[in-house]
Coordinates of C-alpha atoms (C1' of nucleotides) in Angstrom, one line a residue:
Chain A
X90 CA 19.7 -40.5 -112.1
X91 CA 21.4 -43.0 -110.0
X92 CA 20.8 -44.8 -106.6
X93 CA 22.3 -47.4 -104.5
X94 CA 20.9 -51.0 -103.9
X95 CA 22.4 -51.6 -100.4
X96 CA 20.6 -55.0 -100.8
X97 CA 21.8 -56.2 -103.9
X98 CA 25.3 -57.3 -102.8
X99 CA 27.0 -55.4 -105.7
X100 CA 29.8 -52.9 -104.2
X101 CA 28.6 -49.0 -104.3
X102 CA 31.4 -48.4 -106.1
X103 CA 30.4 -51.0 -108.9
X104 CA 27.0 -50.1 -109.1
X105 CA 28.1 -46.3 -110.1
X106 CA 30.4 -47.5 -112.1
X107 CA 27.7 -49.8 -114.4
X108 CA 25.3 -46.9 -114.0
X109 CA 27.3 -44.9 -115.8
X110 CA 28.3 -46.9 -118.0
X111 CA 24.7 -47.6 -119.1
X112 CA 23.5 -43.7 -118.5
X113 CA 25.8 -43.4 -121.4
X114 CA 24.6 -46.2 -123.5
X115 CA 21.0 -45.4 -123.6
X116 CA 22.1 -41.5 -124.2
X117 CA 21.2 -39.9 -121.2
X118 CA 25.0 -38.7 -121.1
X119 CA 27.6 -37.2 -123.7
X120 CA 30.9 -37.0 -124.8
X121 CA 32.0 -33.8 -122.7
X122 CA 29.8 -33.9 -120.5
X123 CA 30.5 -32.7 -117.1
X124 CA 29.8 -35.6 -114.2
X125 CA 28.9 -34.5 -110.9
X126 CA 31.8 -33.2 -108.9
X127 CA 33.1 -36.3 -106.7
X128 CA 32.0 -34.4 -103.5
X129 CA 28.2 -33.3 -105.1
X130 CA 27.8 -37.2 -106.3
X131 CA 28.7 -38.7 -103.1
X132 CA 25.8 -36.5 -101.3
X133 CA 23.1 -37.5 -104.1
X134 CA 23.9 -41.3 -103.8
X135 CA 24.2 -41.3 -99.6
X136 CA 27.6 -42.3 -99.9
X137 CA 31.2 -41.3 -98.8
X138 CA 33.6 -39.1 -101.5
X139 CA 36.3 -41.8 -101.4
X140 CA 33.7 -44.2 -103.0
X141 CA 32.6 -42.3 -105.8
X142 CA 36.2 -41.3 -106.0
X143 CA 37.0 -45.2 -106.7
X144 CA 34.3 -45.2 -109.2
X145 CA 35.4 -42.7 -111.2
X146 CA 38.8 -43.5 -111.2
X147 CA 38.1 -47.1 -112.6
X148 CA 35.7 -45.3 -115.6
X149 CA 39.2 -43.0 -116.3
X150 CA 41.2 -46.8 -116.3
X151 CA 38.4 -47.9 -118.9
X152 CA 38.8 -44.6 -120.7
X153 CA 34.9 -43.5 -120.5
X154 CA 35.3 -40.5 -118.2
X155 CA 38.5 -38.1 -117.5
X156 CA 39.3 -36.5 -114.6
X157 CA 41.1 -33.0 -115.0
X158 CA 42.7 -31.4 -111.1
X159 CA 40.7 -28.7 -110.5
X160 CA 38.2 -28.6 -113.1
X161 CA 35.6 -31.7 -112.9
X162 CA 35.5 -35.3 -114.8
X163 CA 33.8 -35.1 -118.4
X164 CA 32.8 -38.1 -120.1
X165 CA 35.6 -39.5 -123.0
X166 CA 35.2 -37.8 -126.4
X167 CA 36.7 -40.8 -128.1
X168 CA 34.4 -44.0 -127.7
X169 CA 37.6 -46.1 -127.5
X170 CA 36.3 -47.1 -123.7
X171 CA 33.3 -47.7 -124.5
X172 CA 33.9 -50.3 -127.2
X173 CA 36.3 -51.9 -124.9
X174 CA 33.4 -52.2 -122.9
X175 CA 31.0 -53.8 -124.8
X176 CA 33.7 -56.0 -126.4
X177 CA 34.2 -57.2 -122.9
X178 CA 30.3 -57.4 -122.0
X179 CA 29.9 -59.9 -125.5
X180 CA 32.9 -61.9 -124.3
X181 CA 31.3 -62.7 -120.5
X182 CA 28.2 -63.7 -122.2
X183 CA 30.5 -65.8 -124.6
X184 CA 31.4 -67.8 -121.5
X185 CA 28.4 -68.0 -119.7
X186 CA 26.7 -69.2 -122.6
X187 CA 29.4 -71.9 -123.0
X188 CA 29.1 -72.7 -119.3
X189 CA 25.2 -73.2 -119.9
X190 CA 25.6 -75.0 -123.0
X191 CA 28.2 -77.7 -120.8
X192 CA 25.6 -77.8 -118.1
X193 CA 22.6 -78.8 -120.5
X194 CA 20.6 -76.0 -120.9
X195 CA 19.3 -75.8 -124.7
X196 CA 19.4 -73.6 -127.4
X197 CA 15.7 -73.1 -127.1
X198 CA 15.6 -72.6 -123.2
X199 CA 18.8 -69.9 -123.7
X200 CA 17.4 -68.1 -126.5
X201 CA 13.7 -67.7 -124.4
X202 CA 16.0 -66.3 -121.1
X203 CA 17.4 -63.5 -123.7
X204 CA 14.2 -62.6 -125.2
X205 CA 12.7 -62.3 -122.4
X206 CA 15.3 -60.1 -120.6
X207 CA 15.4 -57.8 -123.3
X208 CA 11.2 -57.2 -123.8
X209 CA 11.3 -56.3 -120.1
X210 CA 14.2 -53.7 -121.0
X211 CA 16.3 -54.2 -118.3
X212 CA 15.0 -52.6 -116.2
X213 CA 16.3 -54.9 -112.9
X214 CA 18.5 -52.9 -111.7
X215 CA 16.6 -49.3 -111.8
Chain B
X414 CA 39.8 -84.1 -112.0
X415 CA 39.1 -80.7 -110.3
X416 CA 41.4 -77.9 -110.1
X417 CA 41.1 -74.5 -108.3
X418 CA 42.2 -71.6 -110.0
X419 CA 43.8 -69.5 -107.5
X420 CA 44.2 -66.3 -110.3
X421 CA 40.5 -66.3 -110.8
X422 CA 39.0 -64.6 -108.3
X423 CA 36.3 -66.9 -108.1
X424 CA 36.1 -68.4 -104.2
X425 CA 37.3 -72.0 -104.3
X426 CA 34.3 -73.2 -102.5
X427 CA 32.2 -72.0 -105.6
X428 CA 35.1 -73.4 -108.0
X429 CA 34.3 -76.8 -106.2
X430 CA 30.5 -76.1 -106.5
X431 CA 30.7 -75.9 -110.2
X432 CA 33.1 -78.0 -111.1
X433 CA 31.4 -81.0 -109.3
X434 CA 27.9 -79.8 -110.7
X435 CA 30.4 -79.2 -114.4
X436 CA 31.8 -83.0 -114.3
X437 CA 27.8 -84.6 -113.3
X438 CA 26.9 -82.6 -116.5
X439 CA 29.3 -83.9 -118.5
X440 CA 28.4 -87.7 -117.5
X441 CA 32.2 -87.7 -115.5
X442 CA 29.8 -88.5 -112.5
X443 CA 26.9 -90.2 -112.0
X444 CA 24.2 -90.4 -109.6
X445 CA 25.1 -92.4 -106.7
X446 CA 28.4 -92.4 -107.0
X447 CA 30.5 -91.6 -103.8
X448 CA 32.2 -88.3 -103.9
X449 CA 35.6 -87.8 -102.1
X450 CA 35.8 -87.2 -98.3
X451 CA 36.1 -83.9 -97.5
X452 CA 39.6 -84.4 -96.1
X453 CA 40.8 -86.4 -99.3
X454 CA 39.2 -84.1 -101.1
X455 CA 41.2 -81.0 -99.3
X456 CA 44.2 -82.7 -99.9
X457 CA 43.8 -83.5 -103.7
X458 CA 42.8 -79.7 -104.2
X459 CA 45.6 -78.0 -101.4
X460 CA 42.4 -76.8 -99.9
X461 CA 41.0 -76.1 -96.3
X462 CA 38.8 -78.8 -95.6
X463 CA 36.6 -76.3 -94.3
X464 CA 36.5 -75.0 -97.9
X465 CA 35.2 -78.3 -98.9
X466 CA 32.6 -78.9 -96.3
X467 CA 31.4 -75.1 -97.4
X468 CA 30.7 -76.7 -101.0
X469 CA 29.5 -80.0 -100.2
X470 CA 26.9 -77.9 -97.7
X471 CA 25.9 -75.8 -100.7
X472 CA 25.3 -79.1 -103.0
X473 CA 23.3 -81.1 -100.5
X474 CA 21.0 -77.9 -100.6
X475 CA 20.9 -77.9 -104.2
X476 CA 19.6 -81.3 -104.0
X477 CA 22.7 -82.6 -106.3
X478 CA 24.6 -84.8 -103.2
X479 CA 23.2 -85.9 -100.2
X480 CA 25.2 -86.7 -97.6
X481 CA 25.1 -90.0 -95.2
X482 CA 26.5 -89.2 -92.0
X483 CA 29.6 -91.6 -91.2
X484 CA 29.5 -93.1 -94.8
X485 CA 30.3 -90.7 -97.0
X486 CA 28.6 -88.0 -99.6
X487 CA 27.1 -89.6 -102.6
X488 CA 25.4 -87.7 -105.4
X489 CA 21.6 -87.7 -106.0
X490 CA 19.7 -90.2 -108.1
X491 CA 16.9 -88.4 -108.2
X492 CA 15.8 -85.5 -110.9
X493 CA 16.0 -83.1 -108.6
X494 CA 19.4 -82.4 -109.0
X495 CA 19.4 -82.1 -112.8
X496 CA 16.5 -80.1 -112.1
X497 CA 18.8 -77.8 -109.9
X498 CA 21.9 -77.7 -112.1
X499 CA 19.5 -76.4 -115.1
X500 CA 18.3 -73.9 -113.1
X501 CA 21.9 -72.5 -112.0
X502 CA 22.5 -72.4 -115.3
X503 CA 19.5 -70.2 -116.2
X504 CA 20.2 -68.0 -113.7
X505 CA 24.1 -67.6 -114.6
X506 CA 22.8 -67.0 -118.3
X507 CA 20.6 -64.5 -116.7
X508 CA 22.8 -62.7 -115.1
X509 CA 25.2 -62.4 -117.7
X510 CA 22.6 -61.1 -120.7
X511 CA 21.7 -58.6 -118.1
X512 CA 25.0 -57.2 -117.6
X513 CA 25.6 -57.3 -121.5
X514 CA 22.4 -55.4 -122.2
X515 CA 22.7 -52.5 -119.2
X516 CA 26.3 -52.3 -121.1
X517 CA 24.5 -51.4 -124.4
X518 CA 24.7 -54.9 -126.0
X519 CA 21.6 -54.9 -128.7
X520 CA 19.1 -58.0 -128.7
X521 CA 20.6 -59.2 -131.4
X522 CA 24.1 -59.0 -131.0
X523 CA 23.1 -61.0 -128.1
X524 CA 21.4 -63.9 -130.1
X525 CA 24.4 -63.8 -132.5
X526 CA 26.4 -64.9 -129.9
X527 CA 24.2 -67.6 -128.4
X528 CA 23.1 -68.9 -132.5
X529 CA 27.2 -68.7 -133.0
X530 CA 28.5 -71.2 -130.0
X531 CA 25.6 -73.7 -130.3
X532 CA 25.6 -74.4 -133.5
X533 CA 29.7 -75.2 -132.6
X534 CA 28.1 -77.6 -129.9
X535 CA 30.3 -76.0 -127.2
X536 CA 33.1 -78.2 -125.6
X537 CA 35.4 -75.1 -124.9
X538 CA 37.4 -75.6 -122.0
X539 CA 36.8 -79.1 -121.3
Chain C
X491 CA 50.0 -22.1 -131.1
X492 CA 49.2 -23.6 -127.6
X493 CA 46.4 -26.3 -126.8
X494 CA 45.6 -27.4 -123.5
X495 CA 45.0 -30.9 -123.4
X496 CA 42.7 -32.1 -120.6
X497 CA 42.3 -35.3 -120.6
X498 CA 46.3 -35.9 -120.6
X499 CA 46.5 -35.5 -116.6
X500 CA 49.4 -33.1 -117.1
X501 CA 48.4 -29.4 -115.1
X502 CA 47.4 -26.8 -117.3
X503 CA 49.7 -24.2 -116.4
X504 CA 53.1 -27.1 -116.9
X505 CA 51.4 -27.5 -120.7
X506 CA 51.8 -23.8 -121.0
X507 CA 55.6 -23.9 -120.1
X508 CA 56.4 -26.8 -121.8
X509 CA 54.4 -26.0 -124.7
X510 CA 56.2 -22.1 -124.9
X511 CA 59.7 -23.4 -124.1
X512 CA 58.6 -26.0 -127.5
X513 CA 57.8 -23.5 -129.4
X514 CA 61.2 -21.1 -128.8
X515 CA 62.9 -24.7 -129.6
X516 CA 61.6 -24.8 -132.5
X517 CA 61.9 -21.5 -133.7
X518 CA 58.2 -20.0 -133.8
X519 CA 58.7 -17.9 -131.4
X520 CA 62.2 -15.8 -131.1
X521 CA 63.7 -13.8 -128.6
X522 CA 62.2 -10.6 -127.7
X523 CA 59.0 -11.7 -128.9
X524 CA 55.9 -10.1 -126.9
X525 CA 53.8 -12.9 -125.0
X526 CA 50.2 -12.9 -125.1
X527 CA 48.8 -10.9 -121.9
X528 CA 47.8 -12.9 -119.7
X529 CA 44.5 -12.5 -120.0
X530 CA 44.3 -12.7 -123.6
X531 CA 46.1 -16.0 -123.7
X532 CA 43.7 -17.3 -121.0
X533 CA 40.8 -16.2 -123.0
X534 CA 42.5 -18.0 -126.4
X535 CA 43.1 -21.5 -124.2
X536 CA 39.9 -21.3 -122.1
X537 CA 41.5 -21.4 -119.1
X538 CA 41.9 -19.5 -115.6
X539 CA 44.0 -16.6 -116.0
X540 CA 45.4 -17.3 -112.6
X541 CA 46.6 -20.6 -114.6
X542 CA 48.6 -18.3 -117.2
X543 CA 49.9 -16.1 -114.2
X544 CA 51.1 -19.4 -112.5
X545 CA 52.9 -20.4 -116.2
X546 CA 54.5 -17.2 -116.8
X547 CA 55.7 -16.9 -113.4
X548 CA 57.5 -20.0 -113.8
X549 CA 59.1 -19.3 -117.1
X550 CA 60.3 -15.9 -115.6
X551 CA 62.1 -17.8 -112.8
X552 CA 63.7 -20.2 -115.5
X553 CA 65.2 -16.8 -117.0
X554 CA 62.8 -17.7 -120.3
X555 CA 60.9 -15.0 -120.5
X556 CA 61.1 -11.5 -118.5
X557 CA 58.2 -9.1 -117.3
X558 CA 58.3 -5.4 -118.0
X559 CA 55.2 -4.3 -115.6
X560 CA 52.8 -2.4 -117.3
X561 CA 54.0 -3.5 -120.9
X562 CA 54.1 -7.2 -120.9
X563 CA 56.0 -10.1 -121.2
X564 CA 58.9 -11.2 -123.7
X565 CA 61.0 -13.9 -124.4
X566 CA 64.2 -13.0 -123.0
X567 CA 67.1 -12.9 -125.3
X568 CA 70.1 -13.6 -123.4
X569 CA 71.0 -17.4 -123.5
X570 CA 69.9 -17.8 -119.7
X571 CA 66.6 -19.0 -121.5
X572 CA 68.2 -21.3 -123.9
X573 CA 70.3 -23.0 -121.3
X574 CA 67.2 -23.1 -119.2
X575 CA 65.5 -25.4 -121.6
X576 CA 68.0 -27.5 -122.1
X577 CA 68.7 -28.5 -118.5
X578 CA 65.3 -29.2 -118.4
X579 CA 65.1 -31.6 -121.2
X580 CA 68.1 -33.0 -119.8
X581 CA 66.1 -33.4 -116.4
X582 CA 63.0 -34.7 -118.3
X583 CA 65.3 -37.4 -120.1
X584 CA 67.1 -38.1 -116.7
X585 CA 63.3 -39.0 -115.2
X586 CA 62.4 -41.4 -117.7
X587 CA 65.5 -42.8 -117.7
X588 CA 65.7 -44.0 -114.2
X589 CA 61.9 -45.0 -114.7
X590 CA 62.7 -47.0 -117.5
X591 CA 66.0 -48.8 -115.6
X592 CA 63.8 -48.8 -112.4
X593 CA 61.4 -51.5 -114.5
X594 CA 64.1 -52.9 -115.8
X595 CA 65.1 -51.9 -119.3
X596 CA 68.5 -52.8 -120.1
X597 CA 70.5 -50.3 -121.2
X598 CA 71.3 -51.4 -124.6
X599 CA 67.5 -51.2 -125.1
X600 CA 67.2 -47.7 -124.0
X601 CA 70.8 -47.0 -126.4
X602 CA 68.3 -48.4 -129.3
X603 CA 65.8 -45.8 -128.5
X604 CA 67.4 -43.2 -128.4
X605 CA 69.9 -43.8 -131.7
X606 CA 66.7 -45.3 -133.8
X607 CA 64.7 -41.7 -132.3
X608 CA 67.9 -39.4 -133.5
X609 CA 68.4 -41.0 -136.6
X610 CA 64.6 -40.0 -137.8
X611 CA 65.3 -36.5 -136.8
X612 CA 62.4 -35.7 -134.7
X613 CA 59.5 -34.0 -135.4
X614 CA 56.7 -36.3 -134.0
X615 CA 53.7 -34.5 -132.5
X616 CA 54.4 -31.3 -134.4
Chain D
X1297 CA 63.3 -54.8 -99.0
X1298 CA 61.1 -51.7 -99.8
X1299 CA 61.1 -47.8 -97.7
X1300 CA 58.7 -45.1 -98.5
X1301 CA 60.8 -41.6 -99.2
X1302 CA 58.0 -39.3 -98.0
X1303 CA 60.6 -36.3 -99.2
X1304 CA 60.2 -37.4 -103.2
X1305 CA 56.6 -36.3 -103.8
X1306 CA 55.8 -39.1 -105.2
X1307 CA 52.7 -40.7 -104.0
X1308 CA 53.4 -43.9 -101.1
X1309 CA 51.3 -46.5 -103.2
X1310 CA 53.1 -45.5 -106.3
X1311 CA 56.5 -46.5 -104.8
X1312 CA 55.4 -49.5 -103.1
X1313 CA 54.1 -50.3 -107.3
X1314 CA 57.6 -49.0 -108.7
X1315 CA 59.7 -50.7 -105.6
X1316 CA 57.5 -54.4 -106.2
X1317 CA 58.0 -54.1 -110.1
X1318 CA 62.0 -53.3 -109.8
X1319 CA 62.6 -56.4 -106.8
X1320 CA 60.9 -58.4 -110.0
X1321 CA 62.7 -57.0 -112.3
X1322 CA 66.0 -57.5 -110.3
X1323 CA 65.0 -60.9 -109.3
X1324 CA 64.4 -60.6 -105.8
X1325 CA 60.7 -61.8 -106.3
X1326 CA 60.1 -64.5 -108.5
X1327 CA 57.0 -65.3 -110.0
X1328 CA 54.7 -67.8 -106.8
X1329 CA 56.0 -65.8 -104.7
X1330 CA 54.3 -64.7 -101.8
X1331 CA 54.1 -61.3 -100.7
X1332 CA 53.7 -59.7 -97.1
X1333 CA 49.8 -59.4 -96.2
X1334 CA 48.3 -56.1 -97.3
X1335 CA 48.7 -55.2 -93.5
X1336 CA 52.2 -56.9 -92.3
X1337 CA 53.1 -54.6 -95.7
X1338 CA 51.2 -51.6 -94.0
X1339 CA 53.0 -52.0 -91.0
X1340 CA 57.0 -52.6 -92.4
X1341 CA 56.6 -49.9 -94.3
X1342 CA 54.6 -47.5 -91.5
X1343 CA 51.6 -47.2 -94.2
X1344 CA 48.2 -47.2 -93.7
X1345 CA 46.9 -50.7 -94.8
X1346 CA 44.4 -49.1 -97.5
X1347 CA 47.5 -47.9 -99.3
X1348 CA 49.1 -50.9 -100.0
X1349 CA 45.4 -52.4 -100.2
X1350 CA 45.8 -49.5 -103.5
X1351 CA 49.0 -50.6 -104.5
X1352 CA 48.2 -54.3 -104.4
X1353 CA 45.0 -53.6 -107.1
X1354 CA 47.0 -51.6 -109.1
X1355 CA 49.8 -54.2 -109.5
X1356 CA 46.8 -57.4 -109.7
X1357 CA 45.3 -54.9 -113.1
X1358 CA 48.6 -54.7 -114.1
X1359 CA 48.8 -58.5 -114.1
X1360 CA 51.7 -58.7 -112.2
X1361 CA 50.2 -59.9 -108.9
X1362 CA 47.4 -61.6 -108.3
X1363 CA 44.9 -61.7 -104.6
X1364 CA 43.4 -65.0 -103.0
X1365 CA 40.6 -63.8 -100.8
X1366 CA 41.8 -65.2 -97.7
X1367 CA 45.3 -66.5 -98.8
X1368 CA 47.6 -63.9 -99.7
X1369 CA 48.9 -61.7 -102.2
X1370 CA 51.6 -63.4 -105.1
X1371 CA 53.1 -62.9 -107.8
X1372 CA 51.4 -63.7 -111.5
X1373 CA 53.2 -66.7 -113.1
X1374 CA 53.1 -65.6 -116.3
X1375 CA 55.5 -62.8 -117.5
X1376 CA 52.5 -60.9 -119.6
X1377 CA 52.3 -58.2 -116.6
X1378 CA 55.8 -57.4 -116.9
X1379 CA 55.7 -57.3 -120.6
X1380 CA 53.7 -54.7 -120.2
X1381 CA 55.5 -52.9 -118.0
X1382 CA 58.5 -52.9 -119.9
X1383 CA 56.9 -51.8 -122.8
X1384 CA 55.2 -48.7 -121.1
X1385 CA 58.7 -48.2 -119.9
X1386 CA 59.9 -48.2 -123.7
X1387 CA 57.4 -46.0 -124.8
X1388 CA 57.4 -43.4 -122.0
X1389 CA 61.4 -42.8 -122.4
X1390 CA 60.4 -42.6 -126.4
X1391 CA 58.3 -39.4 -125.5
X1392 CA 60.9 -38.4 -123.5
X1393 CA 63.6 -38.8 -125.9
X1394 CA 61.5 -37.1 -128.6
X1395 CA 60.9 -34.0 -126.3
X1396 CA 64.4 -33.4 -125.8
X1397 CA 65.4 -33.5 -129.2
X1398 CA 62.5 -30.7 -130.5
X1399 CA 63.9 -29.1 -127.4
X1400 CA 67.2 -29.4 -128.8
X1401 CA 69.5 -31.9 -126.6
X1402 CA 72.4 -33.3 -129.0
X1403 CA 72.2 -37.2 -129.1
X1404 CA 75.6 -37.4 -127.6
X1405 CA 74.3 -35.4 -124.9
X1406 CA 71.2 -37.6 -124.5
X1407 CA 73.3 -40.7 -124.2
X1408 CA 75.3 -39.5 -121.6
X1409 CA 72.8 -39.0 -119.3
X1410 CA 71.9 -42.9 -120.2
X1411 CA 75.6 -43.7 -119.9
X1412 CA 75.6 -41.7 -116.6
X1413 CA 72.8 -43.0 -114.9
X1414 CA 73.1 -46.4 -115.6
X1415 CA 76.9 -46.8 -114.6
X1416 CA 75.1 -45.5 -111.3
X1417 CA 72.6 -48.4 -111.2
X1418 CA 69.7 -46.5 -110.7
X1419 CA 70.4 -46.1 -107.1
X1420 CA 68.2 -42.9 -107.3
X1421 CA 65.3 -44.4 -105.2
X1422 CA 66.9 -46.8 -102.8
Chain E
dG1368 C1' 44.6 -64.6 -90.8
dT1369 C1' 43.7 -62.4 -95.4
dG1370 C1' 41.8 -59.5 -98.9
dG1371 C1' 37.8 -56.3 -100.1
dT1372 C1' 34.6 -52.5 -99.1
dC1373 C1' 33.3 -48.6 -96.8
dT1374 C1' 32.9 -44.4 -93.7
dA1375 C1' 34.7 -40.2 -91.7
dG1376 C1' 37.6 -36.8 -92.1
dA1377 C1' 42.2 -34.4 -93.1
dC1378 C1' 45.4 -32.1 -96.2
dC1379 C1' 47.3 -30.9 -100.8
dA1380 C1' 47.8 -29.1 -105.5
dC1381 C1' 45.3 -27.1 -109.2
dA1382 C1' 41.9 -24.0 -111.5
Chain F
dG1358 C1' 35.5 -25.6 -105.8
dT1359 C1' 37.6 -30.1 -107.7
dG1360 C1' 40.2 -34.2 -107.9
dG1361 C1' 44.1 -37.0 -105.5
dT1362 C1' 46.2 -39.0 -101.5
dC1363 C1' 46.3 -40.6 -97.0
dT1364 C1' 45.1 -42.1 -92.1
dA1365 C1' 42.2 -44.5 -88.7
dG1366 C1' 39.3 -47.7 -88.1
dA1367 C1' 35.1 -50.8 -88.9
dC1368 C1' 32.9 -54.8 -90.9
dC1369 C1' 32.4 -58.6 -94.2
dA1370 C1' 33.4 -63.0 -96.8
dC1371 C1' 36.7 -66.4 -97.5
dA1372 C1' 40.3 -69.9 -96.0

DNA sequence: GTGGTCTAGACCACA
DNA sequence: GTGGTCTAGACCACA
């Protein structure tokens, strides 16, 4: 479901965080789904509680998961979060194409580094 | 002519990187031209020097400045260092259309976005 | 009649008190009504019936409701209760009072709030 | 400038956000600012440093501070982050007030406790 | 020095 | 069991 690229530079807690995030975007998780108890996803992933802990409490900020005391974390029923989410993924790519653009790179050259990104299917980080 | 922006989060030696690498883009600098002594260069930005030598360092390796010991750093005539710049770019782009699509950003949301600030010809923040 | 709402943070077992003191406030229940045994209103909220035993016990110690072992439990009907629920409104109101002065809300502000609040009558989230 | 009351339940980094927000509020901190390292903080207020490290992030979403890796911690210049606040502040006593009322609390009684607690100076948590 | 990340492990309230 | 808070202490990148 998930694992850790120690090499990658990415913080643990980031990388569960995007995993997540994108477990639910391709529909391999819910609304109302139950995660993996903080203590249960910490042992999966080789990492300590208070990691995953961080993780899941910045996917409650972003309002794709809730945490209840006692019971578990569920995924968000409302999808508010997740458009925040993707409304903030369109706006970094705003800028980085802007930053390209400024720094000579063309339309041509931009549009071939998408295409070909998406015919692999992302599948970098897996 | 360069300003680091302490709220950003982004290191200043990297600010420094990209501006400089920003500003030859932009024609603002041109090769051969001498580039600010480290120390004057501190100053002007309220920056460690050490800061500075960290993002000249990462330049000269990049190919865009070379340095000449006891007269100064000057920026590359040669190709390679637009050759260099273009590729950062790339990879910035990269990284960012990854992000968008592990966040559930479709292909073509993605083009919109690229098709939508070229054909404004950029010039944002400048 | 009750809900418990998980992703709102607040324990289970304080929705149940608040949410039966509410609904004496308002009228839909009255005193001397029979409560719900315990297990039945775990079963009709889906939750622990420990978590009803914890809410009840509560509301007995407020003088709210009383226990009559082996018949059930009933909404008291001396005015213990009543005064009960309004000195804890009064210490709900207190709370977010010194929050709101704490961040710095004038008090005219919070005067506005409260006479703009009193002047619609109520009835929000019923 | 700022004590931790381990006696009030309320959690250590949570008072070290409330206690920053209200020396702002009050003017004690102006915006530049700099505040105490995360572990000069630590020690003053006999804290571990990974709980102010918590209440420092908390306060930099909030946009109130912001963190230089390797400078210091200071407060935002703009006032947006304490917009915010004060707005949160509005709408939490809003709730509040709304409660009391379905529970029944007269307005004059409600202002009182406004009167009461402000003639005080909210010198609840000092 | 300064913030950021992480481990190990304890203790608490809630369900 | 489950999330939330906290301590103690290590290690890293940045300035």
């Amino acid at each position: 479901m998930l694992k850790i690229d120690w090499q990658s530079g990415v913080p643990a807690y980031d990388q569960i965080v995007q995993g997540l995030i994108k477990l639910k975007a391709l529909g391999a998780l819910s609304s109302g789904d139950k995660l993996p108890s903080v203590r249960a996803m910490a042992g999966k992933l080789g990492v300590n509680p208070n990691t995953v802990q961080k993780a899941y409490l910045i996917l409650e900020e972003k309002g794709i998961i809730y945490s209840a005391l006692g019971k578990g974390s569920f995924l968000s029923d409302s999808d508010e979060g997740t458009k925040a989410v993707l409304d903030s993924a369109k706006e970094s790519l705003s800028k980085a194409v802007y930053e390209a653009l400024n720094l000579g790179l063309s339309q041509l050259e931009a549009q071939k580094i998408i295409d070909n990104i998406y015919s692999k299917g992302g599948k970098k980080n897996d």
